[in-house]
Short mmCIF file of C-alpha atoms and ligand atoms in Angstrom, two decimals:
data_model
loop_
_atom_site.label_atom_id
_atom_site.label_comp_id
_atom_site.label_asym_id
_atom_site.label_seq_id
_atom_site.Cartn_x
_atom_site.Cartn_y
_atom_site.Cartn_z
CA UNK A 25 137.32 143.45 122.83
CA UNK A 26 135.10 145.18 125.40
CA UNK A 27 131.44 144.69 124.47
CA UNK A 28 128.30 146.17 125.97
CA UNK A 29 125.42 143.71 125.53
CA UNK A 30 121.97 145.19 126.23
CA UNK A 31 119.22 142.75 127.22
CA UNK A 32 121.80 140.16 128.27
CA UNK A 33 119.47 138.65 130.89
CA UNK A 34 116.93 137.73 128.21
CA UNK A 35 116.68 134.64 126.05
CA UNK A 36 119.02 135.54 123.17
CA UNK A 37 121.16 138.06 125.07
CA UNK A 38 122.03 135.48 127.72
CA UNK A 39 123.10 133.01 125.00
CA UNK A 40 125.35 135.75 123.59
CA UNK A 41 126.85 136.49 127.04
CA UNK A 42 127.43 132.78 127.75
CA UNK A 43 129.10 132.32 124.35
CA UNK A 44 131.24 135.49 124.32
CA UNK A 45 132.58 135.21 127.86
CA UNK A 46 133.82 131.72 126.93
CA UNK A 47 135.78 133.05 123.94
CA UNK A 48 139.32 134.38 124.23
CA UNK A 49 139.74 138.14 124.23
CA UNK A 50 136.21 139.29 125.11
CA UNK A 51 135.01 141.28 128.12
CA UNK A 52 131.23 141.68 128.39
CA UNK A 53 129.13 144.22 130.26
CA UNK A 54 125.46 143.26 130.30
CA UNK A 55 123.00 146.16 130.75
CA UNK A 56 119.53 144.89 131.61
CA UNK A 57 116.47 146.38 133.31
CA UNK A 58 115.28 142.93 134.42
CA UNK A 59 111.71 143.24 133.18
CA UNK A 60 109.42 140.21 133.49
CA UNK A 61 111.52 138.65 130.66
CA UNK A 62 114.94 139.23 132.24
CA UNK A 63 116.33 136.58 134.57
CA UNK A 64 119.82 136.54 136.05
CA UNK A 65 119.56 132.79 136.63
CA UNK A 66 120.17 132.40 132.88
CA UNK A 67 123.66 133.75 133.57
CA UNK A 68 124.48 131.71 136.69
CA UNK A 69 127.09 129.65 134.80
CA UNK A 70 129.13 132.76 133.90
CA UNK A 71 128.40 135.25 136.69
CA UNK A 72 131.72 134.51 138.45
CA UNK A 73 133.83 134.93 135.30
CA UNK A 74 136.29 137.87 135.44
CA UNK A 75 135.30 138.95 131.93
CA UNK A 76 131.56 139.24 132.75
CA UNK A 77 129.94 142.30 134.40
CA UNK A 78 126.34 143.32 135.01
CA UNK A 79 124.63 146.71 135.26
CA UNK A 80 120.99 146.69 136.37
CA UNK A 81 119.78 149.60 134.28
CA UNK A 82 117.09 150.84 131.89
CA UNK A 83 118.42 151.78 128.43
CA UNK A 84 116.03 154.76 128.55
CA UNK A 85 117.96 156.30 131.48
CA UNK A 86 120.34 158.58 129.59
CA UNK A 87 122.54 159.77 132.48
CA UNK A 88 123.06 156.23 133.74
CA UNK A 89 123.93 154.93 130.27
CA UNK A 90 126.40 157.80 129.69
CA UNK A 91 128.17 156.88 132.94
CA UNK A 92 128.30 153.19 132.00
CA UNK A 93 129.92 154.04 128.63
CA UNK A 94 132.43 156.40 130.30
CA UNK A 95 133.38 153.86 132.97
CA UNK A 96 133.53 150.74 130.76
CA UNK A 97 134.95 152.30 127.56
CA UNK A 98 133.42 149.74 125.15
CA UNK A 99 134.82 148.80 121.74
CA UNK A 100 131.38 147.65 120.63
CA UNK A 101 127.69 147.56 121.54
CA UNK A 102 125.34 144.66 120.83
CA UNK A 103 121.83 145.97 121.32
CA UNK A 104 119.30 143.23 122.15
CA UNK A 105 117.23 144.86 124.92
CA UNK A 106 113.62 145.04 123.78
CA UNK A 107 110.06 144.14 124.52
CA UNK A 108 109.91 141.03 122.35
CA UNK A 109 106.48 139.36 122.49
CA UNK A 110 104.00 140.15 119.70
CA UNK A 111 100.94 139.18 121.78
CA UNK A 112 101.93 141.56 124.59
CA UNK A 113 102.38 144.35 122.03
CA UNK A 114 98.73 143.88 121.05
CA UNK A 115 97.56 144.13 124.67
CA UNK A 116 99.88 147.02 125.66
CA UNK A 117 101.97 148.73 122.97
CA UNK A 118 103.29 151.60 125.16
CA UNK A 119 106.21 149.65 126.66
CA UNK A 120 107.23 148.58 123.13
CA UNK A 121 107.42 152.18 121.93
CA UNK A 122 109.28 153.23 125.07
CA UNK A 123 111.99 150.54 125.10
CA UNK A 124 112.26 149.59 121.43
CA UNK A 125 112.02 153.09 119.94
CA UNK A 126 112.89 155.62 122.67
CA UNK A 127 115.40 153.25 124.32
CA UNK A 128 117.16 152.61 121.00
CA UNK A 129 117.27 156.35 120.28
CA UNK A 130 118.78 156.95 123.71
CA UNK A 131 121.44 154.29 123.25
CA UNK A 132 122.32 155.62 119.78
CA UNK A 133 122.61 159.15 121.08
CA UNK A 134 124.91 158.10 123.92
CA UNK A 135 126.96 155.86 121.61
CA UNK A 136 127.37 158.67 119.09
CA UNK A 137 128.64 161.17 121.70
CA UNK A 138 131.02 158.50 123.05
CA UNK A 139 132.22 157.53 119.53
CA UNK A 140 132.88 161.17 118.57
CA UNK A 141 135.31 161.51 121.49
CA UNK A 142 137.26 158.30 120.81
CA UNK A 143 140.86 158.50 119.54
CA UNK A 144 141.23 157.63 115.81
CA UNK A 145 142.53 154.07 116.34
CA UNK A 146 139.57 153.17 118.61
CA UNK A 147 137.05 154.91 116.31
CA UNK A 148 138.03 152.68 113.40
CA UNK A 149 137.34 149.58 115.52
CA UNK A 150 134.03 150.70 117.09
CA UNK A 151 130.75 148.96 116.10
CA UNK A 152 127.10 149.40 117.09
CA UNK A 153 125.33 146.11 116.29
CA UNK A 154 121.54 146.35 116.37
CA UNK A 155 119.71 143.03 116.71
CA UNK A 156 116.35 143.02 114.95
CA UNK A 157 113.75 140.71 113.53
CA UNK A 158 112.46 139.41 110.19
CA UNK A 159 109.03 140.71 111.26
CA UNK A 160 110.05 144.19 110.02
CA UNK A 161 109.48 142.86 106.47
CA UNK A 162 105.82 142.07 107.19
CA UNK A 163 104.18 138.90 105.96
CA UNK A 164 105.07 136.66 103.00
CA UNK A 165 102.46 134.86 100.91
CA UNK A 166 103.05 131.22 100.02
CA UNK A 167 106.04 132.06 97.77
CA UNK A 168 109.35 133.87 98.22
CA UNK A 169 111.87 134.62 100.95
CA UNK A 170 112.96 137.75 102.84
CA UNK A 171 116.28 139.13 101.57
CA UNK A 172 118.22 142.13 102.84
CA UNK A 173 116.59 144.15 100.01
CA UNK A 174 112.98 143.31 100.95
CA UNK A 175 111.03 146.51 101.68
CA UNK A 176 109.92 147.12 105.26
CA UNK A 177 106.19 146.53 105.88
CA UNK A 178 105.69 145.86 109.61
CA UNK A 179 102.18 144.97 110.75
CA UNK A 180 102.08 144.54 114.56
CA UNK A 181 102.90 147.13 117.26
CA UNK A 182 105.99 144.97 118.03
CA UNK A 183 107.26 144.79 114.45
CA UNK A 184 106.48 148.48 113.85
CA UNK A 185 108.55 149.38 116.93
CA UNK A 186 111.45 147.19 115.75
CA UNK A 187 111.24 148.65 112.21
CA UNK A 188 111.35 152.15 113.75
CA UNK A 189 114.45 151.23 115.70
CA UNK A 190 116.13 149.81 112.56
CA UNK A 191 115.44 153.09 110.74
CA UNK A 192 116.90 155.11 113.63
CA UNK A 193 120.05 152.98 113.57
CA UNK A 194 120.43 153.47 109.79
CA UNK A 195 119.85 157.21 110.20
CA UNK A 196 122.59 157.48 112.86
CA UNK A 197 124.95 155.83 110.37
CA UNK A 198 124.01 157.94 107.35
CA UNK A 199 123.74 161.26 109.20
CA UNK A 200 126.37 161.00 111.92
CA UNK A 201 128.70 158.29 110.60
CA UNK A 202 128.13 155.93 113.52
CA UNK A 203 129.59 152.56 112.41
CA UNK A 204 126.58 150.28 112.61
CA UNK A 205 125.54 146.83 111.47
CA UNK A 206 121.98 145.42 111.65
CA UNK A 207 120.87 141.81 111.74
CA UNK A 208 117.31 140.57 111.21
CA UNK A 209 116.60 137.04 112.30
CA UNK A 210 113.78 134.54 112.27
CA UNK A 211 112.03 132.85 115.23
CA UNK A 212 114.50 131.59 117.82
CA UNK A 213 114.00 128.56 120.06
CA UNK A 214 116.13 126.79 122.66
CA UNK A 215 116.78 126.63 126.42
CA UNK A 216 115.81 129.57 128.69
CA UNK A 217 113.06 130.95 126.43
CA UNK A 218 110.30 132.65 128.40
CA UNK A 219 107.21 130.37 128.34
CA UNK A 220 104.97 132.92 126.57
CA UNK A 221 106.52 131.89 123.21
CA UNK A 222 105.09 129.02 121.12
CA UNK A 223 107.59 126.21 121.74
CA UNK A 224 108.07 126.44 125.54
CA UNK A 225 104.37 127.24 126.07
CA UNK A 226 103.29 124.09 124.27
CA UNK A 227 105.91 121.89 125.95
CA UNK A 228 105.01 123.14 129.46
CA UNK A 229 101.27 122.83 128.77
CA UNK A 230 101.82 119.17 127.88
CA UNK A 231 103.84 118.58 131.04
CA UNK A 232 100.87 120.00 133.01
CA UNK A 233 98.15 118.12 131.12
CA UNK A 234 96.89 121.37 129.58
CA UNK A 235 95.59 121.65 126.01
CA UNK A 236 97.66 123.20 123.22
CA UNK A 237 96.09 126.49 122.01
CA UNK A 238 96.81 126.81 118.29
CA UNK A 239 95.83 130.16 116.75
CA UNK A 240 93.47 130.02 113.76
CA UNK A 241 93.96 126.85 111.73
CA UNK A 242 97.64 126.48 112.64
CA UNK A 243 98.77 127.02 109.06
CA UNK A 244 100.84 130.17 109.66
CA UNK A 245 104.49 129.46 108.96
CA UNK A 246 107.69 130.38 110.82
CA UNK A 247 111.38 129.70 110.08
CA UNK A 248 112.99 128.31 113.25
CA UNK A 249 116.55 129.10 114.34
CA UNK A 250 118.29 127.58 117.37
CA UNK A 251 119.42 130.31 119.78
CA UNK A 252 122.99 128.94 119.96
CA UNK A 253 123.28 129.15 116.16
CA UNK A 254 121.95 132.70 116.35
CA UNK A 255 124.48 133.69 119.06
CA UNK A 256 127.33 132.42 116.86
CA UNK A 257 125.97 134.33 113.89
CA UNK A 258 125.80 137.51 115.98
CA UNK A 259 129.45 137.28 117.05
CA UNK A 260 130.43 136.77 113.39
CA UNK A 261 128.35 139.76 112.26
CA UNK A 262 129.85 141.95 114.98
CA UNK A 263 133.44 141.03 114.18
CA UNK A 264 133.34 140.38 110.40
CA UNK A 265 130.23 142.17 109.12
CA UNK A 266 130.65 145.22 106.90
CA UNK A 267 129.80 148.63 108.35
CA UNK A 268 126.40 149.96 107.29
CA UNK A 269 125.20 146.53 106.10
CA UNK A 270 122.20 144.40 107.05
CA UNK A 271 122.39 140.62 107.47
CA UNK A 272 119.41 138.25 107.55
CA UNK A 273 119.84 135.23 109.82
CA UNK A 274 117.55 132.23 109.35
CA UNK A 275 117.50 128.59 110.29
CA UNK A 276 116.18 127.15 106.99
CA UNK A 277 113.52 125.34 109.04
CA UNK A 278 110.25 126.56 107.59
CA UNK A 279 107.29 124.83 109.26
CA UNK A 280 103.59 125.47 109.82
CA UNK A 281 102.64 126.03 113.47
CA UNK A 282 100.54 122.87 113.55
CA UNK A 283 103.52 120.87 112.31
CA UNK A 284 105.74 122.38 115.04
CA UNK A 285 103.12 121.63 117.71
CA UNK A 286 102.76 118.03 116.48
CA UNK A 287 106.55 117.58 116.67
CA UNK A 288 106.52 119.01 120.21
CA UNK A 289 103.77 116.56 121.15
CA UNK A 290 105.67 113.58 119.69
CA UNK A 291 108.95 114.59 121.36
CA UNK A 292 107.39 115.21 124.79
CA UNK A 293 105.52 111.89 124.54
CA UNK A 294 108.79 110.07 123.82
CA UNK A 295 110.63 111.68 126.73
CA UNK A 296 107.73 111.66 129.25
CA UNK A 297 105.49 108.73 128.24
CA UNK A 298 102.78 109.33 130.90
CA UNK A 299 101.36 112.65 129.57
CA UNK A 300 97.60 113.12 129.94
CA UNK A 301 96.55 112.87 126.30
CA UNK A 302 96.03 109.68 124.30
CA UNK A 303 96.84 111.32 120.99
CA UNK A 304 97.64 114.63 119.32
CA UNK A 305 94.06 115.45 118.24
CA UNK A 306 92.91 115.17 121.85
CA UNK A 307 95.65 117.58 122.97
CA UNK A 308 95.10 120.38 120.44
CA UNK A 309 92.54 123.15 120.70
CA UNK A 310 92.11 125.64 117.86
CA UNK A 311 91.53 129.10 119.32
CA UNK A 312 90.62 132.53 117.99
CA UNK A 313 93.40 133.86 115.77
CA UNK A 314 95.89 136.54 116.81
CA UNK A 315 94.64 139.91 115.46
CA UNK A 316 96.70 140.84 112.38
CA UNK A 317 98.51 137.48 112.48
CA UNK A 318 101.34 137.48 109.88
CA UNK A 319 100.95 134.50 107.56
CA UNK A 320 104.50 133.45 106.77
CA UNK A 321 108.11 134.37 107.55
CA UNK A 322 111.10 132.76 105.80
CA UNK A 323 114.66 134.02 105.45
CA UNK A 324 117.05 133.78 102.53
CA UNK A 325 120.38 133.30 104.40
CA UNK A 326 122.59 133.52 101.27
CA UNK A 327 124.41 136.70 102.34
CA UNK A 328 125.33 135.22 105.74
CA UNK A 329 126.56 132.04 104.05
CA UNK A 330 128.49 133.62 101.17
CA UNK A 331 129.93 136.66 102.91
CA UNK A 332 130.51 135.44 106.45
CA UNK A 333 130.66 131.67 105.93
CA UNK A 334 127.94 131.11 108.54
CA UNK A 335 125.53 128.18 108.56
CA UNK A 336 123.27 126.91 111.36
CA UNK A 337 124.56 123.73 113.04
CA UNK A 338 121.23 122.49 114.43
CA UNK A 339 118.63 120.75 112.32
CA UNK A 340 115.16 121.29 113.78
CA UNK A 341 114.68 117.74 115.02
CA UNK A 342 117.93 117.74 117.03
CA UNK A 343 117.38 121.27 118.31
CA UNK A 344 113.79 120.63 119.36
CA UNK A 345 114.76 117.46 121.23
CA UNK A 346 117.62 119.24 123.03
CA UNK A 347 115.23 122.08 123.93
CA UNK A 348 112.46 119.84 125.25
CA UNK A 349 114.93 117.74 127.23
CA UNK A 350 116.22 120.98 128.75
CA UNK A 351 112.71 122.03 129.87
CA UNK A 352 111.98 118.55 131.24
CA UNK A 353 115.26 118.57 133.22
CA UNK A 354 115.14 122.20 134.41
CA UNK A 355 111.85 122.53 136.25
CA UNK A 356 113.56 124.70 138.86
CA UNK A 357 114.07 127.35 136.16
CA UNK A 358 110.51 127.59 134.84
CA UNK A 359 108.33 126.59 137.82
CA UNK A 360 108.94 129.92 139.66
CA UNK A 361 108.19 131.78 136.40
CA UNK A 362 104.83 130.03 136.03
CA UNK A 363 104.04 130.77 139.71
CA UNK A 364 104.98 134.43 139.87
CA UNK A 365 105.22 135.91 136.36
CA UNK A 366 103.16 134.12 133.74
CA UNK A 367 100.92 131.07 134.18
CA UNK A 368 100.33 130.30 130.49
CA UNK A 369 97.17 132.39 130.00
CA UNK A 370 96.11 133.64 126.55
CA UNK A 371 97.74 136.96 125.61
CA UNK A 372 97.11 139.32 122.70
CA UNK A 373 93.54 138.38 121.93
CA UNK A 374 92.38 142.02 121.93
CA UNK A 375 90.74 141.64 125.37
CA UNK A 376 87.68 139.59 126.04
CA UNK A 377 87.53 138.01 122.62
CA UNK A 378 89.61 134.93 123.40
CA UNK A 379 87.90 131.59 123.28
CA UNK A 380 90.62 129.85 125.27
P1 NAD B 442 113.56 138.63 125.72
O1 NAD B 442 112.21 139.24 125.89
O2 NAD B 442 113.80 137.22 126.14
O3 NAD B 442 114.66 139.51 126.49
C1 NAD B 442 114.68 140.92 126.43
C2 NAD B 442 115.64 141.42 127.52
O4 NAD B 442 115.69 142.84 127.43
C3 NAD B 442 115.18 141.07 128.94
O5 NAD B 442 116.27 140.59 129.69
C4 NAD B 442 114.68 142.41 129.50
O6 NAD B 442 114.84 142.51 130.90
C5 NAD B 442 115.56 143.39 128.74
N1 NAD B 442 114.95 144.72 128.64
C6 NAD B 442 113.69 145.02 128.24
N2 NAD B 442 113.49 146.35 128.31
C7 NAD B 442 114.66 146.90 128.74
C8 NAD B 442 115.09 148.23 128.99
N3 NAD B 442 114.26 149.28 128.83
N4 NAD B 442 116.35 148.44 129.40
C9 NAD B 442 117.20 147.38 129.57
N5 NAD B 442 116.85 146.11 129.38
C10 NAD B 442 115.59 145.87 128.95
O7 NAD B 442 113.93 138.84 124.19
P2 NAD B 442 114.74 137.90 123.20
O8 NAD B 442 113.83 136.89 122.65
O9 NAD B 442 116.00 137.48 123.87
O10 NAD B 442 115.07 138.95 122.03
C11 NAD B 442 116.27 139.70 122.06
C12 NAD B 442 116.30 140.62 120.85
O11 NAD B 442 116.24 139.84 119.66
C13 NAD B 442 115.13 141.60 120.78
O12 NAD B 442 115.61 142.82 120.30
C14 NAD B 442 114.18 140.95 119.78
O13 NAD B 442 113.42 141.94 119.12
C15 NAD B 442 115.15 140.27 118.85
N6 NAD B 442 114.61 139.08 118.17
C16 NAD B 442 114.07 138.04 118.89
C17 NAD B 442 113.62 136.90 118.22
C18 NAD B 442 113.05 135.71 118.96
O14 NAD B 442 112.59 134.76 118.31
N7 NAD B 442 113.05 135.67 120.29
C19 NAD B 442 113.68 136.84 116.83
C20 NAD B 442 114.19 137.94 116.14
C21 NAD B 442 114.67 139.05 116.82
O1 TDX B 443 99.78 130.01 122.06
C1 TDX B 443 100.21 130.26 120.92
N1 TDX B 443 99.60 129.67 119.84
C2 TDX B 443 100.00 129.89 118.55
O2 TDX B 443 99.41 129.35 117.61
C3 TDX B 443 101.34 131.14 120.68
C4 TDX B 443 102.04 131.80 121.84
C5 TDX B 443 101.73 131.35 119.38
N2 TDX B 443 101.07 130.77 118.34
C6 TDX B 443 101.55 131.04 116.97
C7 TDX B 443 101.69 132.50 116.60
C8 TDX B 443 102.85 132.49 115.62
O3 TDX B 443 102.39 132.22 114.30
O4 TDX B 443 102.86 130.49 116.87
C9 TDX B 443 103.72 131.32 116.08
C10 TDX B 443 104.92 131.74 116.92
O5 TDX B 443 104.43 132.63 117.91
P1 TDX B 443 105.41 133.36 118.95
O6 TDX B 443 106.22 132.34 119.66
O7 TDX B 443 104.58 134.30 119.75
O8 TDX B 443 106.42 134.12 117.97
P2 TDX B 443 106.20 135.22 116.81
O9 TDX B 443 104.96 135.98 117.01
O10 TDX B 443 106.36 134.51 115.49
O11 TDX B 443 107.47 136.19 117.09
C11 TDX B 443 108.75 135.64 117.44
O12 TDX B 443 109.63 135.62 116.34
C12 TDX B 443 110.12 136.85 115.86
C13 TDX B 443 109.40 136.43 118.58
O13 TDX B 443 108.51 136.48 119.68
C14 TDX B 443 109.79 137.81 118.16
O14 TDX B 443 110.51 138.48 119.20
C15 TDX B 443 110.69 137.71 116.96
O15 TDX B 443 111.02 138.99 116.49
#
């Protein structure tokens, strides 16, 4: 199966490329613009494989994307390219609209023209898999879970842009018959995550003797999914999911942020005993909340389990330890990022209002 993966140099896309190029019968073409979040070093272990190819390209560049489809002749597209960080969407939403909305439209339009010209046997195999987020459903209160039937109610510029892209993908299915499938997943964690996100930011702050900036009171809740479990779920959805359907992917690891940060502290302290802080309370600093901060996300993964027989393999404790050990042992990956791209400063505080 020849698969175009967009955003394959990012955190989740690179896990998908590493997994798929190791499976029999797959050939992968990664299309990535290499924004601040894209990093080809995440693909060093597979870059020499015969079944892996890379195109340095922006999904918004229609002519270039048409040529890539014509040359590669894909059987499927897995669309992960996006601006992905909520805090950055608060500071600068324009890039999110451009890539997540306009870029998805562009890819759909090219895929549709390509699909329409395919011979019948290839048309029946073709899939456009759009990778989205549980944030499209908005925020839960203290009860309940997101199911595939939950109404969309996005709240941040990021989640609104992802919800828009989901709607475009559904429209291309209903109007033009493009064979699509959509998956919406919860917060991912694991190796190679850009250090703007909660788990790597906190781990690297501890390794540098810097305090841990927890937004608000730290009681917002997220449902954590290991990136390798997510990559396996995505391959299953692509190959076994039903056309036109949505699948929610969650890790069944619902935790408050303060609980996650405490577990990061304990794990780092175990692995690197000489960190600068005597105890957790000394390490934490409660900072001004994220504007519009969603209270709680949690996924009901029943459909994935019953229909596709998928379950996450990692429990949070094992996954977090593996992740923190990876950051401790792979300084050469993140040190250049901290030097040249992002040094751990507060993002998304609606300028000038941060107290950290
Ligand atoms: P990421 O920010 O780590 O990577 C995004 C990748 O897309 C980067 O390699 C970047 O260079 C590339 N990219 C950005 N704009 C592009 C463009 N215009 N053209 C081509 N490439 C472009 O993101 P991630 O965390 O790996 O997320 C991947 C996908 O999964 C996104 O669609 C995101 O919305 C979704 N998602 C992420 C999470 C999570 O917890 N990280 C959870 C749910 C859904
Ligand atoms: O310094 C911080 N302090 C803090 O308290 C940071 C960076 C985050 N937080 C909180 C905000 C959130 O409640 O931690 C939680 C997780 O924050 P992020 O890592 O920024 O993730 P989130 O906003 O939940 O979004 C993530 O999951 C869904 C991904 O970035 C999205 O791409 C995905 O769609």
